[in-house]
Tab-separated table of C-alpha atoms and ligand atoms in Angstrom:
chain	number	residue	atom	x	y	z
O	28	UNK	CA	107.512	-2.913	-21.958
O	29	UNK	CA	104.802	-0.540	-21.517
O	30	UNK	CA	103.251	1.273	-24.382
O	31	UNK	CA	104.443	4.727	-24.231
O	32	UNK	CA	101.623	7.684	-25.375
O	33	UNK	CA	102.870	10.958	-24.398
O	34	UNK	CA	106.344	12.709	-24.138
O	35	UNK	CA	107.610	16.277	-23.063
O	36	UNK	CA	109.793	18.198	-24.976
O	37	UNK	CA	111.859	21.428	-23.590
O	38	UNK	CA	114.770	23.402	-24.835
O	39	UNK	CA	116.910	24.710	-22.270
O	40	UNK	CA	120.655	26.950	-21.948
O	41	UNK	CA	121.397	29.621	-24.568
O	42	UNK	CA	119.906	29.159	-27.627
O	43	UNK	CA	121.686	27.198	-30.529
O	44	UNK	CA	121.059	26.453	-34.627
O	45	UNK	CA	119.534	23.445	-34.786
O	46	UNK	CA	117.101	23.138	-32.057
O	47	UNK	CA	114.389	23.611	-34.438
O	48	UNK	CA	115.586	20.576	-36.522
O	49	UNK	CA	115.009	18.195	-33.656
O	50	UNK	CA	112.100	19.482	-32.465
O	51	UNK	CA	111.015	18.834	-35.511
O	52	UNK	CA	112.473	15.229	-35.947
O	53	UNK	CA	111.217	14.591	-31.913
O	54	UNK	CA	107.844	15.152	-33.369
O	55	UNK	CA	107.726	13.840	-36.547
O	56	UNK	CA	109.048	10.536	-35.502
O	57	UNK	CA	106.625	9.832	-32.418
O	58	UNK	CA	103.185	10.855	-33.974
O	59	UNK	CA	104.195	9.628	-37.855
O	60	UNK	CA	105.902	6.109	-36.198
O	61	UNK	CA	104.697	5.490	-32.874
O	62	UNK	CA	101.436	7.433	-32.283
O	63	UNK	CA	102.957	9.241	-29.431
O	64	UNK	CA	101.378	12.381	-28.136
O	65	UNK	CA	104.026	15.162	-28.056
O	66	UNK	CA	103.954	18.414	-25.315
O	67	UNK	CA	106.299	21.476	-25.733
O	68	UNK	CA	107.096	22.628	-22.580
O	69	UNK	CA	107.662	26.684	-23.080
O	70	UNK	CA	110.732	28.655	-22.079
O	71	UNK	CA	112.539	25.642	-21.203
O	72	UNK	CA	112.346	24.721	-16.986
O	73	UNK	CA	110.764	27.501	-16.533
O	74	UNK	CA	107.181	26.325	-18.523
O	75	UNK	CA	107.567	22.714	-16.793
O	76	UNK	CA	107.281	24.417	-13.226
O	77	UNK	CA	104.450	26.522	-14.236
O	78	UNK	CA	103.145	24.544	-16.360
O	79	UNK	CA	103.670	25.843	-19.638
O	80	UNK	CA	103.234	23.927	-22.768
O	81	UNK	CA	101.662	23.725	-25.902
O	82	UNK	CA	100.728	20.074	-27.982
O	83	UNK	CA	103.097	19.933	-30.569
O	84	UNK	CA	101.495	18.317	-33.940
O	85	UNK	CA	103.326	17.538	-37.523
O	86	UNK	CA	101.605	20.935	-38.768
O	87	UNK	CA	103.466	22.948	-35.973
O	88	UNK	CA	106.385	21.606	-36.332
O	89	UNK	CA	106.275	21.584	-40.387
O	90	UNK	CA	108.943	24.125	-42.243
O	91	UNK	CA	110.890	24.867	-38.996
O	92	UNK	CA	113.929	22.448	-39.765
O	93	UNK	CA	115.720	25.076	-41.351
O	94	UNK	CA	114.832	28.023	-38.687
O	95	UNK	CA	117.252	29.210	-35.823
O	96	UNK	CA	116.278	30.138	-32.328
O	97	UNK	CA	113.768	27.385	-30.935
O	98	UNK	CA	109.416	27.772	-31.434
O	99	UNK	CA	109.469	26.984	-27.602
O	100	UNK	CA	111.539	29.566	-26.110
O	101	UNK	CA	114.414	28.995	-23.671
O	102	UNK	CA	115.604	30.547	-20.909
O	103	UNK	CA	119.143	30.164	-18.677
O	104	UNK	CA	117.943	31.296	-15.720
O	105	UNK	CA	115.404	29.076	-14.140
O	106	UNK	CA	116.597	26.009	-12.242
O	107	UNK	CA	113.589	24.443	-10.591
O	108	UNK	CA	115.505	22.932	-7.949
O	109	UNK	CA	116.760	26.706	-6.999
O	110	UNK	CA	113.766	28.525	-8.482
O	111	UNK	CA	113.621	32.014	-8.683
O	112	UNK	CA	110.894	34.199	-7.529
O	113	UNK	CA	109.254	37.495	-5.894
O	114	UNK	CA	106.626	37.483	-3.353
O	115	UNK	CA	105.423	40.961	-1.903
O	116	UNK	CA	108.366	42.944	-3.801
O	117	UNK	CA	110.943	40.163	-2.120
O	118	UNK	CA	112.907	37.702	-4.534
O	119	UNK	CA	113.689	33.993	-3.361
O	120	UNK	CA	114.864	31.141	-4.453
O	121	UNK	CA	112.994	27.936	-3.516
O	122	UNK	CA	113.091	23.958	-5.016
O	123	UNK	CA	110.347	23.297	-7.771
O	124	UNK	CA	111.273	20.525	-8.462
O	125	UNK	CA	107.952	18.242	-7.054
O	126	UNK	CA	106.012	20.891	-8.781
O	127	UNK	CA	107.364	20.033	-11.767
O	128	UNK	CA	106.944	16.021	-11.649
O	129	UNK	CA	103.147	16.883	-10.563
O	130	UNK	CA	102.559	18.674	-13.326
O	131	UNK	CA	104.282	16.226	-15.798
O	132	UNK	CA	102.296	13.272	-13.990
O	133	UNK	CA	98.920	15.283	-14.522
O	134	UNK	CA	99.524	15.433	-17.815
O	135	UNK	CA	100.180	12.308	-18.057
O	136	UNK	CA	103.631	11.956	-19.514
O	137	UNK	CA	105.767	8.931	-20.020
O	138	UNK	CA	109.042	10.416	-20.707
O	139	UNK	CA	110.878	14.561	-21.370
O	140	UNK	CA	113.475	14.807	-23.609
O	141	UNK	CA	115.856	17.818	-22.405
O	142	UNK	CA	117.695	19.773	-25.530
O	143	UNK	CA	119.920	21.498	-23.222
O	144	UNK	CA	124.239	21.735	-22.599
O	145	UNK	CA	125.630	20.809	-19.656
O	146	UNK	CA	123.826	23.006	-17.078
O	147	UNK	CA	120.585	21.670	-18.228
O	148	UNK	CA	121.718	18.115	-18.362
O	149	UNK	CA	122.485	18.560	-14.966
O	150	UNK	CA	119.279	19.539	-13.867
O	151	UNK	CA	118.207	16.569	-16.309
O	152	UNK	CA	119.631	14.108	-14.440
O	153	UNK	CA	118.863	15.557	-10.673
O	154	UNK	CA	114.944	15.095	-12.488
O	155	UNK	CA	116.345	11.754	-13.013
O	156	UNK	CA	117.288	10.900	-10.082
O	157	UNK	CA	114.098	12.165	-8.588
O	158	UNK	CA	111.964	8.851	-11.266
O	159	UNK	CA	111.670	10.993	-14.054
O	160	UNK	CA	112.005	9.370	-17.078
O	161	UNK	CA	114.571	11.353	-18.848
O	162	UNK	CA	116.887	11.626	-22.565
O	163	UNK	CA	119.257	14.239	-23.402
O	164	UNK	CA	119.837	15.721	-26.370
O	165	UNK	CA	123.591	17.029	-26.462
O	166	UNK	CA	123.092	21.151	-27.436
O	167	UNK	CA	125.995	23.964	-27.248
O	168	UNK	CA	127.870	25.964	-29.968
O	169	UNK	CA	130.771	25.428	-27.667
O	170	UNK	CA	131.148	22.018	-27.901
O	171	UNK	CA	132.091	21.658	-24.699
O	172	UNK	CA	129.972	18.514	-23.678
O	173	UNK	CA	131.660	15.171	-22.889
O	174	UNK	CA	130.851	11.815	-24.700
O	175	UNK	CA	129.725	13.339	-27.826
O	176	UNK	CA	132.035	13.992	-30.864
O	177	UNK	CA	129.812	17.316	-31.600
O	178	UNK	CA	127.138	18.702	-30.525
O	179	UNK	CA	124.810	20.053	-32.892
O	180	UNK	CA	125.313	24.122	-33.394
O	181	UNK	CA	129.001	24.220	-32.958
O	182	UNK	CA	129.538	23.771	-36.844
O	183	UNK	CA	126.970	26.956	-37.459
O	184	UNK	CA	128.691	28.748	-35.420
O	185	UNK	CA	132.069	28.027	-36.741
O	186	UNK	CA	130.548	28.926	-39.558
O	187	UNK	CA	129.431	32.568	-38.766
O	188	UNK	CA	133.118	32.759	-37.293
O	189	UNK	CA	135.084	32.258	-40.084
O	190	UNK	CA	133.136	34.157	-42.458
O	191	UNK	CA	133.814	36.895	-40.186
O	192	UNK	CA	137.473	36.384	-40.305
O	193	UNK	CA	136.740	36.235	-44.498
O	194	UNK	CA	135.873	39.831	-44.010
O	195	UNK	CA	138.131	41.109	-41.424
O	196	UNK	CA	141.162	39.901	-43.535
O	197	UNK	CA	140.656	42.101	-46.591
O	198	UNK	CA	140.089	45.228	-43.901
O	199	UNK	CA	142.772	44.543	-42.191
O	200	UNK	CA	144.991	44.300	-45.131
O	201	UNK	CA	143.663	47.237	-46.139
O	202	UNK	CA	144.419	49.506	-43.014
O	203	UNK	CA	147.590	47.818	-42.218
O	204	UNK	CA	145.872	46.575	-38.544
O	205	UNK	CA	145.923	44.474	-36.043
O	206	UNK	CA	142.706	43.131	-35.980
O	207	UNK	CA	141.206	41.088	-33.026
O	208	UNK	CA	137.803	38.760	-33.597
O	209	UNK	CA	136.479	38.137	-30.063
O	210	UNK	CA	134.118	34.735	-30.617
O	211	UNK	CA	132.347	32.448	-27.701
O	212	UNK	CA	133.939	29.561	-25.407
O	213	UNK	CA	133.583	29.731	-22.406
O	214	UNK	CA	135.702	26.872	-20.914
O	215	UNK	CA	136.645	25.684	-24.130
O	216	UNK	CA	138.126	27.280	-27.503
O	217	UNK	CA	136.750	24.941	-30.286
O	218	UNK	CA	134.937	27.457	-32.036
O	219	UNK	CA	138.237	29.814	-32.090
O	220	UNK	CA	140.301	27.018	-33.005
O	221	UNK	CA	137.913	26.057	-35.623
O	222	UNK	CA	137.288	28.910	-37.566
O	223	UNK	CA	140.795	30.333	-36.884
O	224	UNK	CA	142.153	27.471	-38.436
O	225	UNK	CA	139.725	27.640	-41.266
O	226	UNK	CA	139.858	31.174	-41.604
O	227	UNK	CA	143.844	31.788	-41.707
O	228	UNK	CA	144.116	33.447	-38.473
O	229	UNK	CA	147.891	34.081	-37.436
O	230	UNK	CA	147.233	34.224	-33.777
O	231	UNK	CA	144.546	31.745	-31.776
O	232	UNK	CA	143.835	32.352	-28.578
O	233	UNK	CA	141.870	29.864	-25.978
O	234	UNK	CA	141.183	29.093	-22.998
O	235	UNK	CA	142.974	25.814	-22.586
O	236	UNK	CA	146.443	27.937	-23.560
O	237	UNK	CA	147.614	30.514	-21.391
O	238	UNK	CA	148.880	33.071	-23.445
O	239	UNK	CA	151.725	35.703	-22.932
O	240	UNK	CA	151.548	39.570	-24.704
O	241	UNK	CA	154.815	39.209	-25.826
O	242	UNK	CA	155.044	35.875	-28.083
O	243	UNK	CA	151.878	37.613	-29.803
O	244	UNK	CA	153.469	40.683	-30.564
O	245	UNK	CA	156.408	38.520	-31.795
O	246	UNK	CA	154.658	37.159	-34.116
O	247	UNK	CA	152.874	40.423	-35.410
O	248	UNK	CA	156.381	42.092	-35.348
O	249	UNK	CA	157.663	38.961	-37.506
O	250	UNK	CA	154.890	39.389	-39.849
O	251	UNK	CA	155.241	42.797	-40.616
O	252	UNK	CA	159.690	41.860	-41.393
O	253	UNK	CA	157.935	40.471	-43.924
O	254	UNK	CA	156.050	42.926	-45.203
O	255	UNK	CA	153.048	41.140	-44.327
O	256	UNK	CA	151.913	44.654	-42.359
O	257	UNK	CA	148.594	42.935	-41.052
O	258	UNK	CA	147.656	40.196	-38.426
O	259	UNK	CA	144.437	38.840	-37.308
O	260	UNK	CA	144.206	37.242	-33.662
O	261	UNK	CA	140.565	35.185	-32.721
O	262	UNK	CA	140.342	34.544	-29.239
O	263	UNK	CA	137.680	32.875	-27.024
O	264	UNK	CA	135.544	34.586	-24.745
O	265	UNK	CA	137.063	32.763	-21.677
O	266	UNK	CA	140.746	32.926	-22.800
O	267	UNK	CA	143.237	34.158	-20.349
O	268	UNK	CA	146.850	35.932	-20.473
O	269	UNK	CA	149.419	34.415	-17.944
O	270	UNK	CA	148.246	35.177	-14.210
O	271	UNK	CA	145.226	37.514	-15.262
O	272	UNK	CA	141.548	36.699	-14.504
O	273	UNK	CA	139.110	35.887	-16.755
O	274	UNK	CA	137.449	39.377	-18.372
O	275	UNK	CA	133.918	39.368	-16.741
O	276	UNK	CA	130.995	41.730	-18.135
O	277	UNK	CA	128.675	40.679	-15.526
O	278	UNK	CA	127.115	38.182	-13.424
O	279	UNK	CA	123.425	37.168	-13.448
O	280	UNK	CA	122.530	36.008	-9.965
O	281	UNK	CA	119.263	33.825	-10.732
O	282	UNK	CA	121.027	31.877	-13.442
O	283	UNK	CA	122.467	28.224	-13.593
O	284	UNK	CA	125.503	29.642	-15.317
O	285	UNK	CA	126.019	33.230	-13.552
O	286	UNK	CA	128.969	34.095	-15.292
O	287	UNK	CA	128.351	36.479	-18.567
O	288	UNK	CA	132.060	36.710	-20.254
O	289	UNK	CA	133.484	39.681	-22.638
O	290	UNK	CA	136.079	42.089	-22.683
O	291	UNK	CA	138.791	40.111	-23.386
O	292	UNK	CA	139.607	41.015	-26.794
O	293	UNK	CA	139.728	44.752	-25.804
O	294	UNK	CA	141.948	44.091	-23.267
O	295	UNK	CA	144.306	42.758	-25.328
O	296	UNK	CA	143.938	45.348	-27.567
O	297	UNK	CA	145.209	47.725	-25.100
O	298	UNK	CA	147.900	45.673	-24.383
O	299	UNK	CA	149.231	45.228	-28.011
O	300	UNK	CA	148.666	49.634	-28.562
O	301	UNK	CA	150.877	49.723	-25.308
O	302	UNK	CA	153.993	47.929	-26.235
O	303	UNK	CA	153.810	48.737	-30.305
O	304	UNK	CA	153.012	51.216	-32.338
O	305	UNK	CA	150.231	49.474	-34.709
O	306	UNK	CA	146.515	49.957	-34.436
O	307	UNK	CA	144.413	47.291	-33.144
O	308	UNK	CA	140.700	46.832	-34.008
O	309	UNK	CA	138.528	44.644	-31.951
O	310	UNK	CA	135.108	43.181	-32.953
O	311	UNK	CA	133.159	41.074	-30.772
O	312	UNK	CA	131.055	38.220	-32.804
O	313	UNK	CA	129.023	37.452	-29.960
O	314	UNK	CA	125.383	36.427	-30.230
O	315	UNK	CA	126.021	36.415	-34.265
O	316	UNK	CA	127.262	33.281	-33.462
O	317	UNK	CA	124.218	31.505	-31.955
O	318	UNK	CA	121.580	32.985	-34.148
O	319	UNK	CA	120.405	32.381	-37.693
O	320	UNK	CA	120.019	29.275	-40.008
O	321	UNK	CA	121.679	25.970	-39.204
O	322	UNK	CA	124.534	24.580	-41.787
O	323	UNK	CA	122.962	21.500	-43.478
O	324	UNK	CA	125.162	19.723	-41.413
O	325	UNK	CA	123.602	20.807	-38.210
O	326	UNK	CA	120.460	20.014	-39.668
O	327	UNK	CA	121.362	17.113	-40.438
O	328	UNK	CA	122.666	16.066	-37.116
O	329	UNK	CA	119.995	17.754	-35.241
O	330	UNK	CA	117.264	15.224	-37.402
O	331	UNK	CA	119.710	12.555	-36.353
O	332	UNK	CA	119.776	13.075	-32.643
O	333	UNK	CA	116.077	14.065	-32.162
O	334	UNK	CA	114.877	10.756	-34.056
O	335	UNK	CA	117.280	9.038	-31.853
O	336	UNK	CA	116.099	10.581	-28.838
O	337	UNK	CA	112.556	9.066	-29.419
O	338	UNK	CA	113.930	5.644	-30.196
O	339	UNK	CA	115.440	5.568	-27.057
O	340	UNK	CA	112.440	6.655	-24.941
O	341	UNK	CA	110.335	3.689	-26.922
O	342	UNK	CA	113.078	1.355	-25.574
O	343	UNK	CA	113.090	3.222	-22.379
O	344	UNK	CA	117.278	3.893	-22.204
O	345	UNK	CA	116.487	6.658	-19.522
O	346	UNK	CA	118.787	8.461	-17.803
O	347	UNK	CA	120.967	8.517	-21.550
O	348	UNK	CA	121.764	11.530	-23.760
O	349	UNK	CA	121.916	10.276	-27.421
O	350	UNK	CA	125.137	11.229	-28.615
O	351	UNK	CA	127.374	10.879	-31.800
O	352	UNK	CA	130.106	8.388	-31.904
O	353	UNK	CA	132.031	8.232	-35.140
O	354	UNK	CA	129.216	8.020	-37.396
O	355	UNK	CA	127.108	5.958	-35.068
O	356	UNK	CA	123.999	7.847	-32.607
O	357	UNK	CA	124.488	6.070	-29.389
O	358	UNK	CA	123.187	6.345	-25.779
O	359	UNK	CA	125.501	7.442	-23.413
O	360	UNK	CA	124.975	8.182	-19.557
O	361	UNK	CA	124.451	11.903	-18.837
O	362	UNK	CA	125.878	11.039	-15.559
O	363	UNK	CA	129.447	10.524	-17.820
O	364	UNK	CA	128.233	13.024	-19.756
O	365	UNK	CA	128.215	16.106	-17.071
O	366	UNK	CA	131.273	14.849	-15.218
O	367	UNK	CA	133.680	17.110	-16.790
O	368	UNK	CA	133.965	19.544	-20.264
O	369	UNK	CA	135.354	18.599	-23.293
O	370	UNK	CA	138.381	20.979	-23.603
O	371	UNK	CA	140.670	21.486	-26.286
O	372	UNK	CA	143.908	19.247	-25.554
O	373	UNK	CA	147.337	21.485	-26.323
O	374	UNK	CA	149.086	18.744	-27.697
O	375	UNK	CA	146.250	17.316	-30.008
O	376	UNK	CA	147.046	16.807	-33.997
O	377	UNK	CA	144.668	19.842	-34.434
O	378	UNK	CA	147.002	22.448	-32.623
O	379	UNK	CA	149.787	20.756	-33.620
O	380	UNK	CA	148.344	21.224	-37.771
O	381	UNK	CA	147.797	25.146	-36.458
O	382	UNK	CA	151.236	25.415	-35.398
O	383	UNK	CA	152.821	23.809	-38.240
O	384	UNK	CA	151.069	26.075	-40.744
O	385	UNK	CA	153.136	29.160	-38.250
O	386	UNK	CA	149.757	29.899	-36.163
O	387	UNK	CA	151.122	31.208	-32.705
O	388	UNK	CA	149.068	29.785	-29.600
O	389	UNK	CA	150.720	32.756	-27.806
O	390	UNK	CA	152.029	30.901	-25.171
O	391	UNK	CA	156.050	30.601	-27.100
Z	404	LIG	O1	127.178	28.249	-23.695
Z	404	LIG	C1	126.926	28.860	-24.897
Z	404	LIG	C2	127.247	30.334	-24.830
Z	404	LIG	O2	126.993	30.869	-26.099
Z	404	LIG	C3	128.668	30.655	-24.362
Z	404	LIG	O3	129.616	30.537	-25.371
Z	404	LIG	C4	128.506	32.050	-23.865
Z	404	LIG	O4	129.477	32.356	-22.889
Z	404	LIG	C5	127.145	32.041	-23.262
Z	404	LIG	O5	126.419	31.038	-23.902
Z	404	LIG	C6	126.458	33.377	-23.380
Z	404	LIG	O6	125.249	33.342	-22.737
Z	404	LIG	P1	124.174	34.538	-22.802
Z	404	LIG	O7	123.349	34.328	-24.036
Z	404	LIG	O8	123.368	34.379	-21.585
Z	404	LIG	O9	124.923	35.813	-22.875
């Protein structure tokens, strides 16, 4: 096998706790064990097209384990096989791509590891496809990615999410309310599930589970027979009521995943105010979610996958995303690993445990 001397490193997608943990393992682990050279590539894509990076050495990347955000920027908006641009006042989109591989080859780079979800593993593996010498690193608070039991982030943000429901209980007991925490998941509703479970919610809401007004305001009504004269509903961004649309805030043309979600919770909201009498408060957790410190165990898994990331260049498994199995880091294919999303299944032990503790699902 050839000797390898000098990696890229880029963060891509929405932000997430924990990328700072294995940027900092990534680095620690090639210089300290291998005597790899390590290059951050800046605002994820975007700083390989232009060529954008900065050396990363143990002194950068010392006492950033335990920050959020990422110290090389991200972006989800530049694809550099669809790269946006403006020439003379006009915007286009054009591929790249070969830009990008010339300016990796310049520099002389054996291998990138891409921190990204699944709309930068896809452009990952299109890199890959092209001879690029590629690993994943499996990133999203949703944890929505295939082949991985978690990704790193999701437990932070369940985190943030059910301390929120902490605090929305005693208010809502309080004030006699409905009250409605609006929290990510897009496709998928772990993170509502999660912390709704963990935070005594009495209504979840998620994408994977059509719900209907009615059973919910059953179970409010039932609740209140009972003199409990409160409730407290989470639903996921991308949750939907029976034959209604997801609730859109806006799309963002130039980006890999156009679709900004919100407004759901308020719509709901409405419809509870409509058919009862009892005031309904909405708060929307959104970016509170993805921000601040990592959970040790996000740390902790973060150092896992980003040493394992470098093993796997130094024995050349390209084309994998590391990924956890059980308590094992393996290599999987990112070509399995983009092939679908990793939704919540209805009839799994965990929303089965919800609904025996009297959560409603909202869909009976
Ligand atoms: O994919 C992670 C995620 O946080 C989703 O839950 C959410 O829909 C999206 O990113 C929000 O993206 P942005 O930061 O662009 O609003």
């Amino acid at each position: 096998m050839n000797k390898i001397s000098k990696i890229g490193v880029l963060t891509g997608g929405g932000d997430c706790p924990g990328l700072n943990a294995v940027i900092r393992a990534i680095t620690k682990k090639a210089i300290s064990i291998y005597d790899i050279e390590v290059y951050g590539f800046l605002d994820g894509f975007k700083g390989l097209v232009n060529n954008n990076y900065i050396k990363l050495d143990l002194l950068r990347v010392s006492g950033i384990g335990h920050l959020g955000g990422t110290i090389l920027g991200t972006t989800n908006r530049d694809n550099p096989f669809e790269f946006y641009s403006i020439k003379n006042g006009i915007e286009f989109k054009s591929d790249q791509s070969d830009q990008a591989i010339e300016n990796m080859k310049k520099l002389g780079l054996d291998a990138l590891i891409v921190i990204g979800g699944d709309g930068s593993l896809n452009i990952a593996l299109k890199f890959y496809e092209k001879g690029v010498n590629i690993i994943g690193v499996p990133k999203t608070i949703d944890n929505d990615l295939m082949c991985t039991d978690v990704t790193f982030g999701f437990n932070t943000a369940v985190n943030t999410a059910s301390d929120a429901i902490d605090k929305l209980h005693t208010t809502a007991e309080s004030h006699h309310r409905v009250m409605i925490l609006e929290v990510m998941g897009r496709y998928a509703g772990w993170i509502a599930l999660h912390a709704g479970i963990s935070g005594g919610a009495d209504v979840i809401l998620i994408p994977e589970i059509q719900y209907e007004a009615e059973y919910i305001i059953n179970k409010i009504r039932s609740r209140y027979e009972k003199n409990k004269k409160f409730s407290i509903i989470v639903i996921a961004e991308g949750a939907t009521g029976k034959n209604q649309d997801m609730a859109i805030q806006k799309v963002v043309d130039n980006s890999h995943d156009p679709i900004r979600l919100g407004g759901i919770g308020n719509r709901l909201a409405k419809e509870i105010e409509e058919l009862t009498d009892i005031e309904t408060r909405v708060t929307v957790l959104g970016h509170l979610q993805r921000g601040g410190s990592p959970v040790p165990y996000d740390r902790i898994l973060s150092t896992r996958y980003g040493v394992a990331a470098v093993k796997s260049v130094v024995d050349q498994k390209y084309g994998n995303m590391v990924s956890l199995q059980g308590t094992e880091i393996v290599n999987i294919p990112i070509t399995e690993a983009v092939k679908d999303i990793k939704r919540v299944e209805p009839n799994s032990h965990l929303v089965e445990s919800a609904r025996s503790l009297g959560i409603s699902f909202g869909d009976r």
